[in-house]
mmCIF file of C-alpha atoms in Angstrom:
data_model
loop_
_atom_site.group_PDB
_atom_site.id
_atom_site.type_symbol
_atom_site.label_atom_id
_atom_site.label_comp_id
_atom_site.label_asym_id
_atom_site.label_seq_id
_atom_site.Cartn_x
_atom_site.Cartn_y
_atom_site.Cartn_z
ATOM 1 C CA UNK A 1 -4.170 -21.356 3.080
ATOM 2 C CA UNK A 2 -6.244 -22.189 0.010
ATOM 3 C CA UNK A 3 -8.121 -19.084 -1.079
ATOM 4 C CA UNK A 4 -9.289 -19.907 -4.580
ATOM 5 C CA UNK A 5 -8.726 -23.582 -5.128
ATOM 6 C CA UNK A 6 -6.914 -24.967 -8.161
ATOM 7 C CA UNK A 7 -9.368 -23.548 -10.699
ATOM 8 C CA UNK A 8 -9.482 -20.040 -9.251
ATOM 9 C CA UNK A 9 -5.819 -19.658 -8.253
ATOM 10 C CA UNK A 10 -5.069 -17.034 -10.918
ATOM 11 C CA UNK A 11 -8.154 -15.025 -10.050
ATOM 12 C CA UNK A 12 -7.403 -15.143 -6.325
ATOM 13 C CA UNK A 13 -3.813 -14.094 -6.970
ATOM 14 C CA UNK A 14 -4.984 -11.169 -9.101
ATOM 15 C CA UNK A 15 -7.433 -9.972 -6.468
ATOM 16 C CA UNK A 16 -4.814 -10.152 -3.730
ATOM 17 C CA UNK A 17 -2.259 -8.397 -5.965
ATOM 18 C CA UNK A 18 -4.720 -5.600 -6.765
ATOM 19 C CA UNK A 19 -4.594 -4.446 -3.142
ATOM 20 C CA UNK A 20 -0.972 -3.406 -3.766
ATOM 21 C CA UNK A 21 -2.057 -0.971 -6.477
ATOM 22 C CA UNK A 22 -4.969 0.303 -4.423
ATOM 23 C CA UNK A 23 -2.688 0.970 -1.443
ATOM 24 C CA UNK A 24 -0.129 2.654 -3.672
ATOM 25 C CA UNK A 25 -2.721 5.000 -5.111
ATOM 26 C CA UNK A 26 -3.950 5.936 -1.646
ATOM 27 C CA UNK A 27 -0.402 6.533 -0.440
ATOM 28 C CA UNK A 28 0.344 8.703 -3.456
ATOM 29 C CA UNK A 29 -2.779 10.762 -2.919
ATOM 30 C CA UNK A 30 -2.221 11.387 0.788
ATOM 31 C CA UNK A 31 1.505 11.995 0.407
ATOM 32 C CA UNK A 32 0.796 14.463 -2.393
ATOM 33 C CA UNK A 33 -1.724 16.296 -0.232
ATOM 34 C CA UNK A 34 0.812 16.465 2.596
ATOM 35 C CA UNK A 35 3.651 17.713 0.401
ATOM 36 C CA UNK A 36 1.473 20.360 -1.267
ATOM 37 C CA UNK A 37 1.028 21.950 2.134
ATOM 38 C CA UNK A 38 4.531 21.571 3.542
ATOM 39 C CA UNK A 39 7.552 19.287 3.629
ATOM 40 C CA UNK A 40 7.777 19.680 7.405
ATOM 41 C CA UNK A 41 5.846 16.502 8.272
ATOM 42 C CA UNK A 42 7.281 14.238 5.565
ATOM 43 C CA UNK A 43 9.531 12.328 7.985
ATOM 44 C CA UNK A 44 6.739 11.870 10.524
ATOM 45 C CA UNK A 45 4.419 10.594 7.805
ATOM 46 C CA UNK A 46 6.921 8.096 6.387
ATOM 47 C CA UNK A 47 8.636 6.893 9.594
ATOM 48 C CA UNK A 48 5.827 4.533 10.725
ATOM 49 C CA UNK A 49 5.864 2.801 7.331
ATOM 50 C CA UNK A 50 9.620 2.309 7.629
ATOM 51 C CA UNK A 51 9.213 0.795 11.080
ATOM 52 C CA UNK A 52 6.436 -1.527 9.900
ATOM 53 C CA UNK A 53 8.483 -2.540 6.862
ATOM 54 C CA UNK A 54 11.487 -3.277 9.046
ATOM 55 C CA UNK A 55 9.578 -5.668 11.286
#
């Protein structure tokens, strides 16, 4: 799949890579909110991500 062409390859790669940092910041925020309340649901919050990562 050609997203940016030869001239825009670096830009396209940077945009796609930026989603990793955006997702990480969202995960950190929501996990922090969860852990401030209780550690009881930590496993249930993280288990779906482990399953998705294992696929």
